[in-house]
Amino acid sequence: MSLFNTPESKSDLQAWIKSTNEPMATIAAGMTEQYLLSQCEFNKLIPVISAQFLTQSIPDNFNDMECHDIYDFIEEHVEDDFEHMLPETIFECIENIASDIHHKIRRAK
């Protein structure tokens, strides 16, 4: 595997890092993994995923909002394709997708 190839699995990447026998490669890989995991936290995924359902993403501080405020926000910014859905259902879909992504990333670790 060369420097510009994408490994097919985490084990392929680990084998390549080990074969390079380069401590900086190991450090860089670990730092990259930690960064990606930090960006894929459940609460950070909600605003990103909400952009697929809404004209404006749910605010990053949605955890500080009351449920009815989140639902009002969704109702105010819902994309035309999802207008037939209740705000509660849209938020549940967003949470389910975020949870699924979060769990898959954690299992891949």
Coordinates of N, CA and C in Angstrom, one line a residue:
M1 N 0.9 -1.2 0.0 CA 0.0 0.0 0.0 C 0.9 1.2 0.0
S2 N 0.6 2.2 -0.9 CA 1.4 3.4 -0.9 C 0.7 4.5 0.0
L3 N 1.4 5.6 0.1 CA 0.9 6.6 1.0 C -0.4 7.2 0.5
F4 N -0.7 7.1 -0.8 CA -1.9 7.7 -1.4 C -3.1 6.7 -1.6
N5 N -2.9 5.5 -1.2 CA -4.0 4.5 -1.3 C -4.9 4.5 -0.1
T6 N -6.1 4.2 -0.3 CA -7.0 4.1 0.9 C -7.2 2.7 1.3
P7 N -6.9 2.4 2.5 CA -7.0 1.0 3.0 C -8.4 0.5 3.0
E8 N -8.6 -0.8 2.8 CA -10.0 -1.3 2.7 C -10.5 -1.6 4.1
S9 N -9.7 -1.7 5.1 CA -10.1 -1.9 6.4 C -9.2 -1.3 7.4
K10 N -9.6 -1.3 8.7 CA -8.8 -0.8 9.7 C -7.6 -1.7 9.9
S11 N -7.8 -3.0 9.8 CA -6.6 -3.9 9.9 C -5.6 -3.7 8.8
D12 N -6.0 -3.4 7.6 CA -5.1 -3.1 6.5 C -4.3 -1.8 6.9
L13 N -4.9 -0.8 7.4 CA -4.2 0.4 7.8 C -3.2 0.1 8.9
Q14 N -3.7 -0.6 9.9 CA -2.8 -1.0 11.0 C -1.6 -1.8 10.5
A15 N -1.8 -2.7 9.6 CA -0.7 -3.5 9.1 C 0.3 -2.6 8.3
W16 N -0.2 -1.6 7.6 CA 0.7 -0.7 6.8 C 1.4 0.2 7.8
I17 N 0.8 0.7 8.8 CA 1.5 1.6 9.8 C 2.6 0.8 10.5
K18 N 2.3 -0.5 10.8 CA 3.3 -1.3 11.5 C 4.5 -1.6 10.5
S19 N 4.2 -1.8 9.3 CA 5.2 -2.1 8.3 C 6.1 -0.9 8.0
T20 N 5.6 0.3 8.2 CA 6.4 1.5 7.9 C 7.5 1.7 9.0
N21 N 7.2 1.1 10.2 CA 8.2 1.2 11.3 C 8.5 2.6 11.6
E22 N 7.5 3.5 11.4 CA 7.7 4.9 11.6 C 6.8 5.4 12.8
P23 N 7.4 5.8 13.9 CA 6.6 6.2 15.1 C 5.7 7.4 14.8
M24 N 6.1 8.3 13.9 CA 5.2 9.4 13.6 C 3.9 9.0 12.8
A25 N 4.0 7.9 12.0 CA 2.8 7.4 11.4 C 1.8 6.8 12.4
T26 N 2.4 6.2 13.4 CA 1.5 5.6 14.5 C 0.8 6.7 15.2
I27 N 1.6 7.8 15.6 CA 1.0 8.9 16.3 C 0.0 9.6 15.4
A28 N 0.3 9.9 14.2 CA -0.7 10.6 13.3 C -1.9 9.7 13.1
A29 N -1.8 8.4 13.0 CA -3.0 7.6 12.9 C -3.9 7.7 14.1
G30 N -3.2 7.6 15.3 CA -4.0 7.7 16.5 C -4.7 9.0 16.7
M31 N -4.0 10.1 16.3 CA -4.6 11.4 16.4 C -5.7 11.6 15.5
T32 N -5.6 11.1 14.3 CA -6.7 11.1 13.3 C -7.9 10.4 13.8
E33 N -7.7 9.2 14.3 CA -8.8 8.4 14.8 C -9.5 9.1 16.0
Q34 N -8.8 9.7 16.9 CA -9.4 10.5 18.0 C -10.2 11.7 17.5
Y35 N -9.6 12.4 16.5 CA -10.3 13.5 15.9 C -11.7 13.1 15.3
L36 N -11.6 12.0 14.5 CA -12.8 11.5 13.8 C -13.9 11.1 14.8
L37 N -13.4 10.4 15.8 CA -14.4 10.0 16.9 C -15.0 11.2 17.6
S38 N -14.2 12.2 17.8 CA -14.7 13.4 18.5 C -15.8 14.1 17.7
Q39 N -15.6 14.1 16.3 CA -16.5 14.7 15.4 C -17.8 13.9 15.2
C40 N -17.8 12.7 15.6 CA -18.9 11.8 15.4 C -19.7 11.5 16.7
E41 N -19.6 12.4 17.7 CA -20.3 12.2 18.9 C -21.8 12.5 18.5
F42 N -22.7 11.7 19.2 CA -24.1 11.8 18.9 C -24.6 13.2 18.8
N43 N -24.3 14.1 19.8 CA -24.8 15.4 19.8 C -24.3 16.3 18.7
K44 N -23.1 16.0 18.2 CA -22.6 16.7 17.0 C -23.2 16.3 15.7
L45 N -23.7 15.0 15.7 CA -24.3 14.5 14.5 C -25.7 15.1 14.2
I46 N -26.4 15.4 15.3 CA -27.8 15.8 15.2 C -27.9 17.1 14.2
P47 N -27.2 18.2 14.5 CA -27.3 19.3 13.6 C -26.9 19.0 12.1
V48 N -25.9 18.2 12.0 CA -25.4 17.8 10.6 C -26.5 17.0 9.9
I49 N -27.0 16.1 10.5 CA -28.1 15.2 9.9 C -29.4 16.0 9.6
S50 N -29.7 16.9 10.6 CA -30.9 17.7 10.4 C -30.9 18.5 9.1
A51 N -29.8 18.9 8.6 CA -29.7 19.6 7.4 C -30.3 18.9 6.2
Q52 N -30.5 17.6 6.3 CA -31.1 16.8 5.2 C -32.6 16.9 5.3
F53 N -33.1 17.3 6.4 CA -34.6 17.4 6.6 C -35.1 18.8 6.6
L54 N -34.2 19.8 7.0 CA -34.6 21.1 7.2 C -33.8 22.1 6.3
T55 N -34.4 23.3 6.2 CA -33.7 24.4 5.4 C -32.6 25.0 6.2
Q56 N -32.6 24.8 7.5 CA -31.6 25.3 8.4 C -31.3 24.3 9.5
S57 N -30.1 24.0 9.8 CA -29.7 22.9 10.7 C -30.2 23.3 12.1
I58 N -30.5 22.2 12.9 CA -30.9 22.4 14.3 C -29.7 23.0 15.0
P59 N -29.9 24.0 15.8 CA -28.7 24.7 16.5 C -27.9 23.7 17.3
D60 N -26.6 24.0 17.3 CA -25.6 23.1 18.1 C -26.0 23.0 19.5
N61 N -26.7 24.0 20.1 CA -27.1 23.9 21.5 C -28.5 23.4 21.7
F62 N -28.9 22.5 20.8 CA -30.3 22.0 20.9 C -30.5 21.2 22.2
N63 N -29.5 20.7 22.9 CA -29.6 20.1 24.2 C -30.2 21.0 25.2
D64 N -29.9 22.3 25.0 CA -30.4 23.3 26.0 C -31.8 23.8 25.7
M65 N -32.3 23.3 24.6 CA -33.7 23.8 24.2 C -34.7 22.8 24.8
E66 N -35.9 23.4 25.0 CA -37.1 22.6 25.4 C -37.6 21.8 24.1
C67 N -38.2 20.6 24.4 CA -38.7 19.8 23.3 C -39.6 20.6 22.3
H68 N -40.5 21.4 22.9 CA -41.5 22.1 22.1 C -40.7 23.2 21.3
D69 N -39.6 23.7 21.8 CA -38.8 24.7 21.0 C -38.1 24.0 19.8
I70 N -37.7 22.8 20.0 CA -37.0 22.0 18.9 C -38.1 21.7 17.9
Y71 N -39.3 21.3 18.3 CA -40.3 21.0 17.4 C -40.8 22.2 16.6
D72 N -40.9 23.3 17.3 CA -41.2 24.6 16.6 C -40.2 25.0 15.6
F73 N -38.9 24.8 15.9 CA -37.8 25.1 15.0 C -38.0 24.2 13.8
I74 N -38.2 22.9 14.0 CA -38.3 22.0 12.9 C -39.5 22.4 12.0
E75 N -40.6 22.7 12.6 CA -41.8 23.1 11.8 C -41.6 24.3 11.0
E76 N -40.8 25.2 11.5 CA -40.5 26.5 10.9 C -39.5 26.3 9.7
H77 N -38.6 25.3 9.8 CA -37.6 25.1 8.8 C -37.6 23.8 8.0
V78 N -38.8 23.1 8.1 CA -38.9 21.8 7.4 C -38.8 22.0 5.9
E79 N -38.1 21.0 5.2 CA -38.0 21.0 3.8 C -39.3 20.6 3.2
D80 N -39.7 21.0 2.0 CA -41.0 20.7 1.4 C -41.3 19.2 1.4
D81 N -40.2 18.4 1.1 CA -40.4 16.9 1.0 C -40.9 16.3 2.3
F82 N -40.7 17.0 3.4 CA -41.1 16.4 4.7 C -42.2 17.1 5.4
E83 N -42.9 18.0 4.7 CA -43.9 18.8 5.4 C -45.1 18.0 5.8
H84 N -45.3 16.8 5.3 CA -46.4 15.9 5.7 C -46.1 15.2 7.0
M85 N -44.9 15.3 7.5 CA -44.5 14.6 8.7 C -44.6 15.5 9.9
L86 N -44.9 15.0 11.1 CA -44.9 15.7 12.3 C -43.5 16.1 12.7
P87 N -43.3 17.2 13.3 CA -42.0 17.6 13.8 C -41.3 16.6 14.7
E88 N -42.2 16.0 15.5 CA -41.7 14.9 16.4 C -41.1 13.7 15.7
T89 N -41.8 13.4 14.6 CA -41.4 12.2 13.8 C -40.1 12.6 13.0
I90 N -40.0 13.8 12.6 CA -38.7 14.2 11.9 C -37.6 14.2 12.9
F91 N -37.8 14.7 14.1 CA -36.7 14.7 15.0 C -36.3 13.3 15.4
E92 N -37.3 12.4 15.5 CA -37.0 11.0 15.8 C -36.2 10.4 14.7
C93 N -36.5 10.7 13.5 CA -35.7 10.2 12.3 C -34.3 10.7 12.4
I94 N -34.1 11.9 12.7 CA -32.8 12.5 12.8 C -32.0 11.8 13.9
E95 N -32.7 11.6 15.1 CA -32.0 10.9 16.2 C -31.6 9.5 15.9
N96 N -32.5 8.8 15.2 CA -32.3 7.4 14.8 C -31.1 7.3 13.9
I97 N -31.0 8.2 12.9 CA -29.9 8.2 12.0 C -28.6 8.5 12.7
A98 N -28.6 9.5 13.6 CA -27.4 9.9 14.4 C -27.0 8.7 15.2
S99 N -27.9 8.1 15.9 CA -27.6 7.0 16.7 C -27.0 5.8 16.0
D100 N -27.5 5.5 14.8 CA -27.0 4.5 14.0 C -25.6 4.7 13.5
I101 N -25.3 5.9 13.1 CA -24.0 6.3 12.6 C -23.0 6.3 13.8
H102 N -23.4 6.8 14.9 CA -22.6 6.8 16.1 C -22.2 5.4 16.6
H103 N -23.2 4.5 16.6 CA -22.9 3.1 17.0 C -22.0 2.4 16.0
K104 N -22.2 2.6 14.7 CA -21.3 2.0 13.7 C -19.9 2.5 13.8
I105 N -19.7 3.7 14.0 CA -18.4 4.3 14.2 C -17.7 3.7 15.4
R106 N -18.4 3.7 16.5 CA -17.9 3.1 17.8 C -17.5 1.7 17.6
R107 N -18.3 0.9 16.9 CA -18.0 -0.5 16.7 C -16.8 -0.7 15.9
A108 N -16.6 0.2 14.9 CA -15.5 0.1 14.0 C -14.2 0.4 14.7
K109 N -14.3 1.0 15.8 CA -13.1 1.4 16.6 C -12.5 0.1 17.1

